[in-house]
Amino acid sequence: MTETPAHIALWPAPHASGAVDATVTVPGSKSVTNRGLVLAALAAEPGWLRRPLRSRDTLLMAEALRALGVGIEETVPSSSSVTGASVTGAPDHTGEVWRVIPSGLHGPAQVDVGNAGTVMRFLPPVAALADGPVRFDGDPRAYERPLHGVIDALRVLGARIDDDGRGALPMTVHGVGALDGGTVEIDASSSSQFVSALLLSAPRFNQGVEVRHVGGPLPSMPHIRMTVDMLRVAGAQVDTPESGGEPNVWRVTAGAVLGRDLVVEPDLSNAQPFLAAALITGGRVTIPDWPRRTTQPGDALREIFTEMGGSCELTDQGLTFTGTGRIHGIDVDLSEVGELTPGIAAVAALADSESVLRGVAHLRLHETDRLAALTKEINELGGDVTETADGLHIRPRPLHGGVFHTYDDHRMATAGAIIGLAVEGVQIENVATTAKTLPDFPDMWTGMLDGTGTGTGTGAGA
């Protein structure tokens, strides 16, 4: 059994005493915020991000860009509170604005990526455009996450990178102020971020870029579509398989990136535990400002959780999800929405029938090996989960309390909280890891459940 370090506090996951009925305002999307920061930093004129996510991952991105010479001015409103049955992540992101002022990218610079995949993968191409060396380092787990797709591709496109042959962190990108660009083949089957990383900086490459994916199935396609949509909004010309191009080929033409005024959507994947609460307790949760059209993978929750026993209504006010208290198992391919797997697995462990989650072998390379972690932690609470070649087979069993380890993975922490709604005595190790993408999750969670009291916080991340 995994040892819990004495210095890491255990958080007693609240047990639901009845049906929840709450409105939960979810902070902005990490994926949109960090893509927006990169594009704004590469633009020919200042831009704005409104309602950005303020979390560890996004602050790491902002600090890295500042280290490269980009100006980022933050206007942060005062913290808000949790009152009645309305729950808001602190601080109130309604009025927050980040103004991004591009400048000549330069080194020498030091970049701390933490354990943020978007930072460690999106910024090396930006660093290749800088004038001077840029050193990348991060958390110990970041050394284990694949980066070879970006490193190898940048070398083909004309960059010089010192990584001692690891294909991983730590490394130094020796920028010379420009990058030739051109055509490159990569295997992005371990992370779609390899494709997005090259596309985001491609308008600034001398020849643009043509990215050809030559590996196995490409995971998380919605995130690539998000990258393409945001590039087009910023004025870039992008040819994709969906627009009549070749399968698994993306082309970005060299040209100016325009500064934009971008409103960041709520993070729909971070809405998952709150929607799960409605499903499990037979209650109702409303997420304001849920977009009618989006490239976020979290939008798939509407269909998935409905199939598992709930119902949803999308109005101009947002998404209202209602549960019946009955949870059904599901057989589902999550290859495009892998980040939802931990929360779905937690709900499936409480269902009335078996579930099969498929298409997510790449999760073994995320913040932790999520398939192994979910199997171990649910089974240690009395569950019956088996790893398959590309996913999980979950047979519901009566669960009991115990320590739910998180492995410094924010989605493991929220998965444990979901189980704790229905199982008394669950204790979450290091719930503070949720600050990676969802600041003040514990206060939001307890506020949703009791509908009383107040909770405040800086939301500044870990």
XYZ file of C-alpha atoms in Angstrom:
462
model
C 0.000 0.000 0.000
C 1.302 3.470 -0.871
C 2.772 5.402 2.039
C 1.418 8.904 2.628
C 4.217 11.322 3.581
C 3.631 12.753 7.028
C 3.898 16.336 5.771
C 1.008 15.917 3.301
C -2.336 16.500 4.979
C -5.274 14.209 4.324
C -8.504 15.961 3.335
C -11.697 14.227 4.503
C -13.796 14.075 1.335
C -17.274 15.391 2.201
C -20.056 12.805 2.163
C -23.339 13.932 0.596
C -26.250 13.788 3.004
C -28.812 14.462 0.286
C -29.362 15.723 -3.236
C -27.231 18.694 -4.220
C -28.875 21.794 -5.671
C -26.341 24.415 -6.644
C -25.050 26.806 -9.266
C -21.290 26.448 -9.720
C -19.364 29.104 -11.629
C -16.318 27.330 -13.043
C -13.172 29.396 -13.757
C -11.780 29.722 -17.272
C -10.335 26.985 -19.445
C -6.662 26.161 -18.909
C -6.359 24.942 -22.494
C -7.796 28.154 -23.945
C -5.888 30.397 -21.534
C -2.472 28.908 -22.309
C -3.049 28.784 -26.061
C -4.283 32.370 -25.897
C -1.175 33.471 -24.020
C 1.155 31.896 -26.599
C -0.676 33.418 -29.564
C -0.830 36.835 -27.909
C 2.910 36.670 -27.154
C 3.643 35.984 -30.834
C 1.292 38.673 -32.137
C 2.252 41.871 -33.918
C 0.221 44.012 -31.506
C -1.085 43.864 -27.928
C -3.980 41.571 -27.065
C -6.269 40.854 -24.124
C -7.453 37.719 -22.332
C -10.654 38.166 -20.348
C -11.685 35.686 -17.629
C -8.429 33.726 -17.892
C -7.796 30.843 -15.559
C -5.485 31.796 -12.710
C -3.895 28.519 -11.639
C -0.479 26.933 -11.348
C -0.330 25.885 -15.022
C -1.401 29.248 -16.413
C 0.811 31.262 -14.061
C 3.771 29.091 -15.080
C 2.980 29.920 -18.710
C 2.709 33.628 -17.967
C 5.968 33.692 -16.000
C 7.770 31.775 -18.748
C 6.650 34.271 -21.383
C 7.696 37.159 -19.146
C 11.129 35.554 -18.856
C 11.308 35.711 -22.664
C 10.509 39.427 -22.648
C 6.721 39.437 -23.113
C 4.755 41.979 -21.089
C 1.704 40.623 -19.249
C -0.310 43.055 -17.159
C -2.916 41.523 -14.842
C -6.015 43.244 -13.547
C -7.379 41.034 -10.779
C -10.678 41.784 -8.984
C -11.127 41.128 -5.296
C -11.920 37.602 -4.123
C -15.524 36.480 -4.099
C -17.388 34.259 -1.716
C -19.609 31.225 -1.580
C -23.107 32.132 -0.471
C -26.343 30.194 -0.452
C -26.386 27.614 -3.223
C -24.211 29.585 -5.625
C -20.576 28.545 -5.731
C -17.862 30.590 -7.393
C -14.203 29.721 -7.755
C -12.065 32.404 -6.137
C -11.173 34.936 -7.325
C -14.155 36.149 -9.354
C -12.928 35.828 -12.934
C -15.780 37.889 -14.391
C -13.718 41.062 -14.335
C -10.168 39.731 -14.615
C -8.187 40.886 -17.657
C -4.661 40.091 -18.784
C -3.110 42.490 -21.306
C -0.337 40.828 -23.320
C 2.269 43.110 -24.874
C 4.520 41.318 -27.388
C 8.157 42.263 -27.738
C 11.317 40.846 -29.198
C 11.757 37.402 -27.640
C 15.134 37.035 -25.984
C 17.364 34.922 -23.798
C 19.130 33.918 -21.741
C 16.056 32.759 -19.850
C 15.016 30.087 -17.393
C 11.611 28.410 -17.794
C 9.994 26.393 -15.000
C 7.355 24.166 -16.607
C 6.208 22.609 -13.331
C 4.305 19.548 -14.514
C 2.304 21.426 -17.160
C 2.183 19.653 -20.504
C 1.129 22.838 -22.294
C 4.138 24.761 -20.968
C 6.748 22.071 -21.592
C 5.468 21.450 -25.145
C 4.109 24.782 -26.399
C 7.082 26.934 -25.369
C 10.127 25.227 -26.944
C 8.973 26.364 -30.438
C 8.540 29.882 -29.038
C 12.014 29.674 -27.495
C 13.423 28.710 -30.885
C 12.262 32.135 -32.104
C 14.018 33.923 -29.248
C 17.466 35.487 -29.438
C 19.549 33.512 -26.940
C 19.478 30.270 -24.923
C 16.363 29.222 -23.014
C 16.719 26.576 -20.298
C 13.673 24.388 -19.542
C 13.278 22.536 -16.245
C 10.391 21.377 -14.068
C 8.995 18.963 -11.503
C 10.540 15.467 -11.271
C 7.490 13.953 -13.001
C 8.014 16.349 -15.922
C 11.290 14.534 -16.674
C 9.280 11.368 -17.332
C 6.731 12.893 -19.691
C 7.342 12.526 -23.445
C 8.794 15.529 -25.218
C 10.643 13.823 -28.054
C 7.966 14.695 -30.619
C 8.578 18.407 -30.137
C 12.370 18.161 -29.758
C 12.877 15.991 -32.851
C 10.518 18.108 -34.952
C 12.185 21.380 -34.008
C 15.575 19.978 -34.965
C 14.218 19.018 -38.384
C 12.832 22.556 -38.724
C 16.213 24.134 -37.971
C 16.453 24.514 -34.173
C 19.417 23.615 -31.964
C 18.434 21.847 -28.731
C 20.626 20.309 -26.012
C 18.855 17.502 -24.171
C 21.720 14.996 -23.803
C 19.754 12.589 -25.983
C 16.947 12.119 -23.462
C 14.070 13.413 -25.550
C 12.845 14.912 -22.296
C 13.545 17.611 -19.721
C 15.767 19.265 -18.665
C 16.964 20.858 -21.904
C 18.170 24.088 -23.484
C 16.792 25.611 -26.690
C 19.342 27.856 -28.407
C 17.225 30.483 -30.124
C 18.656 32.534 -32.974
C 15.684 34.848 -33.491
C 14.051 32.853 -36.282
C 13.251 29.334 -37.449
C 13.168 28.039 -41.002
C 10.090 25.850 -40.657
C 8.922 23.606 -43.466
C 7.644 20.031 -43.485
C 8.079 17.633 -40.574
C 6.823 14.151 -39.726
C 6.080 13.315 -36.097
C 4.487 10.538 -34.088
C 1.976 12.335 -31.863
C 0.195 9.188 -30.676
C 1.433 9.811 -27.124
C 0.206 13.422 -27.018
C -1.779 15.652 -29.364
C 0.114 18.549 -27.767
C 3.051 17.725 -30.060
C 0.912 18.847 -33.013
C -0.532 21.886 -31.246
C 2.918 22.993 -30.110
C 4.212 23.228 -33.671
C 1.052 24.793 -35.088
C 0.837 27.601 -32.510
C 4.231 29.099 -33.399
C 4.121 28.158 -37.087
C 2.922 31.545 -38.455
C 6.208 33.014 -37.210
C 8.364 30.360 -38.920
C 9.971 31.605 -42.154
C 8.242 28.929 -44.241
C 5.299 28.226 -41.952
C 4.944 24.524 -41.202
C 3.444 21.325 -42.547
C 2.967 18.773 -39.755
C 2.431 15.151 -40.746
C 1.370 12.699 -38.062
C 2.749 9.259 -38.957
C 2.093 7.214 -35.804
C -0.815 5.332 -34.303
C -4.224 6.744 -33.381
C -4.044 10.425 -32.511
C -5.594 11.159 -29.083
C -7.456 14.258 -27.940
C -8.427 15.569 -31.375
C -10.687 18.271 -29.865
C -7.568 19.957 -28.496
C -6.027 20.120 -31.984
C -9.294 21.568 -33.317
C -9.138 24.134 -30.490
C -5.618 25.098 -31.577
C -6.704 25.448 -35.211
C -9.765 27.547 -34.327
C -7.711 29.897 -32.160
C -5.038 30.260 -34.843
C -7.693 31.228 -37.379
C -9.186 33.784 -34.989
C -5.675 35.251 -34.709
C -5.516 35.643 -38.485
C -3.503 32.559 -39.414
C -4.211 30.493 -42.525
C -4.534 26.835 -41.547
C -5.344 23.854 -43.753
C -6.598 20.763 -41.941
C -7.991 17.305 -42.693
C -11.448 18.659 -41.805
C -11.125 21.459 -44.372
C -10.412 19.098 -47.245
C -6.729 18.469 -46.660
C -4.878 15.188 -46.363
C -5.616 12.948 -43.361
C -3.321 13.652 -40.408
C -1.715 16.666 -42.110
C -1.903 20.290 -40.928
C -0.434 23.267 -42.794
C 0.046 26.766 -41.382
C 1.134 29.574 -43.699
C 3.759 32.072 -42.544
C 2.263 35.440 -41.643
C 1.472 37.946 -38.924
C -0.407 36.908 -35.797
C -3.042 39.470 -34.828
C -3.617 40.661 -31.284
C -7.146 39.839 -30.196
C -9.584 40.506 -27.367
C -10.367 36.971 -26.201
C -12.996 35.933 -23.661
C -11.968 32.591 -22.148
C -14.727 29.994 -21.833
C -15.347 28.190 -18.525
C -13.225 25.038 -18.200
C -15.758 22.336 -19.029
C -13.493 19.493 -17.911
C -13.247 21.167 -14.501
C -17.052 21.186 -14.377
C -16.960 17.375 -14.363
C -16.884 16.710 -10.597
C -19.786 19.095 -10.005
C -21.917 17.482 -12.711
C -20.960 14.092 -11.263
C -22.277 15.282 -7.897
C -25.709 15.848 -9.423
C -25.606 12.429 -11.072
C -24.562 10.592 -7.896
C -26.871 12.364 -5.427
C -29.908 12.654 -7.666
C -29.579 16.414 -7.479
C -29.200 19.370 -9.805
C -26.194 21.504 -10.714
C -26.093 24.479 -13.081
C -22.855 25.614 -14.750
C -23.317 29.217 -16.003
C -21.989 30.325 -19.415
C -21.682 26.814 -20.853
C -20.967 27.526 -24.549
C -23.354 26.298 -27.243
C -20.405 25.701 -29.562
C -16.975 24.739 -28.304
C -13.920 22.644 -29.092
C -13.398 21.784 -25.418
C -13.380 18.015 -24.735
C -15.445 18.592 -21.590
C -18.523 19.265 -23.713
C -18.745 15.482 -24.183
C -19.882 15.225 -20.548
C -23.386 16.176 -21.625
C -23.731 12.982 -23.637
C -21.649 10.686 -21.422
C -23.287 11.566 -18.106
C -26.742 11.493 -19.696
C -26.042 7.932 -20.828
C -24.940 7.128 -17.276
C -28.300 8.149 -15.857
C -28.878 11.908 -15.847
C -30.400 14.561 -18.064
C -29.259 18.009 -19.120
C -30.722 21.234 -20.440
C -28.632 23.881 -22.199
C -30.083 27.399 -22.065
C -28.761 30.938 -22.460
C -27.949 30.859 -18.725
C -25.817 27.730 -18.948
C -26.044 23.971 -18.539
C -28.294 22.418 -15.902
C -27.607 18.754 -15.201
C -30.041 16.653 -13.178
C -29.462 13.183 -11.744
C -31.924 10.528 -10.664
C -29.704 8.862 -8.079
C -29.361 5.862 -10.390
C -26.008 5.438 -12.107
C -25.593 3.140 -15.099
C -22.408 1.604 -16.404
C -21.094 2.655 -19.798
C -19.011 1.243 -22.644
C -17.318 4.256 -24.195
C -14.348 5.223 -26.359
C -12.649 8.161 -24.621
C -9.756 8.566 -27.059
C -10.775 12.132 -27.927
C -11.608 13.138 -24.354
C -9.066 11.216 -22.278
C -8.782 13.881 -19.581
C -12.347 13.009 -18.523
C -11.381 9.408 -17.711
C -10.598 9.778 -13.977
C -13.970 11.373 -13.208
C -15.868 8.896 -15.371
C -14.040 6.000 -13.697
C -15.016 7.345 -10.272
C -18.682 7.539 -11.271
C -18.498 4.105 -12.912
C -17.217 2.607 -9.651
C -20.567 3.634 -8.096
C -22.774 2.401 -10.972
C -25.280 -0.458 -11.097
C -23.495 -2.293 -13.918
C -20.058 -2.790 -15.431
C -18.221 -0.157 -17.455
C -15.534 -0.369 -20.119
C -13.469 2.758 -20.789
C -11.487 2.426 -24.039
C -9.032 4.342 -26.213
C -6.960 5.919 -23.435
C -3.634 4.064 -23.375
C -1.954 7.486 -23.658
C -3.089 8.311 -20.110
C -0.157 6.264 -18.853
C 1.996 9.261 -19.852
C -0.049 12.057 -18.251
C 0.578 13.794 -14.896
C 0.845 10.253 -13.541
C 0.066 6.838 -15.034
C -3.638 7.484 -14.642
C -4.755 3.971 -15.579
C -2.524 2.328 -12.969
C -3.371 4.988 -10.373
C -7.140 4.686 -10.824
C -6.962 0.895 -10.710
C -4.928 0.875 -7.519
C -6.815 3.561 -5.635
C -10.343 2.369 -6.442
C -9.398 -1.235 -5.691
C -7.932 -0.250 -2.318
C -11.366 1.160 -1.440
C -12.900 -2.255 -2.229
C -13.459 -1.809 -5.961
C -12.846 -4.196 -8.833
C -10.981 -2.384 -11.610
C -8.776 -4.093 -14.185
C -6.403 -2.383 -16.597
C -6.813 -3.314 -20.246
C -4.424 -2.592 -23.117
C -6.090 0.777 -23.738
C -8.297 1.496 -20.773
C -10.179 0.187 -17.761
C -12.776 -2.498 -16.996
C -14.767 -1.449 -13.926
C -17.040 -3.861 -12.038
C -18.924 -2.000 -9.294
C -18.493 -3.344 -5.766
C -19.458 -1.959 -2.353
C -16.756 0.541 -1.475
C -15.378 1.556 1.906
C -13.379 4.447 3.276
C -9.632 4.832 3.104
C -6.845 7.036 1.800
C -7.119 7.983 -1.881
C -3.654 8.865 -3.178
C -3.362 11.530 -5.870
C 0.221 11.205 -7.206
C 0.335 15.019 -7.591
C -2.419 14.686 -10.218
C -5.297 17.153 -10.007
C -7.783 14.840 -11.717
C -6.996 12.006 -9.312
C -7.877 14.357 -6.449
C -11.259 15.289 -7.927
C -11.957 11.621 -8.747
C -11.456 10.755 -5.087
C -13.788 13.572 -4.051
C -16.469 12.182 -6.376
C -16.259 8.766 -4.725
C -16.352 10.391 -1.303
C -19.819 11.767 -2.028
C -21.226 8.243 -1.795
C -18.637 6.516 0.403
C -17.983 7.668 3.938
C -14.440 7.892 5.252
C -12.574 8.673 2.024
C -9.517 10.845 2.674
C -7.790 12.614 -0.214
C -4.019 12.857 -0.045
C -2.714 16.278 -1.150
C -5.977 17.808 -2.338
C -3.937 21.005 -2.873
C -2.751 19.520 -6.168
C -6.092 20.677 -7.634
C -4.549 24.182 -7.747
C -2.935 23.053 -11.016
C -6.156 23.917 -12.875
C -8.942 24.524 -10.319
C -7.961 26.871 -7.495
C -9.951 26.582 -4.256
C -11.577 23.293 -5.253
C -12.109 22.236 -1.605
C -14.065 25.411 -0.805
C -16.070 25.137 -4.021
C -16.847 21.482 -3.247
C -18.010 22.021 0.318
C -19.919 25.136 -0.712
C -21.779 23.142 -3.361
C -22.746 20.524 -0.811
C -23.859 22.691 2.101
C -25.005 25.823 0.292
C -24.029 27.909 3.317
C -21.083 29.816 4.678
C -18.380 31.635 2.786
C -15.119 30.630 1.218
C -12.379 32.857 -0.115
C -8.944 32.349 -1.549
C -6.256 33.854 -3.683
C -6.557 31.289 -6.452
C -2.884 31.813 -7.129
C -2.024 28.151 -7.526
C 0.711 26.151 -5.856
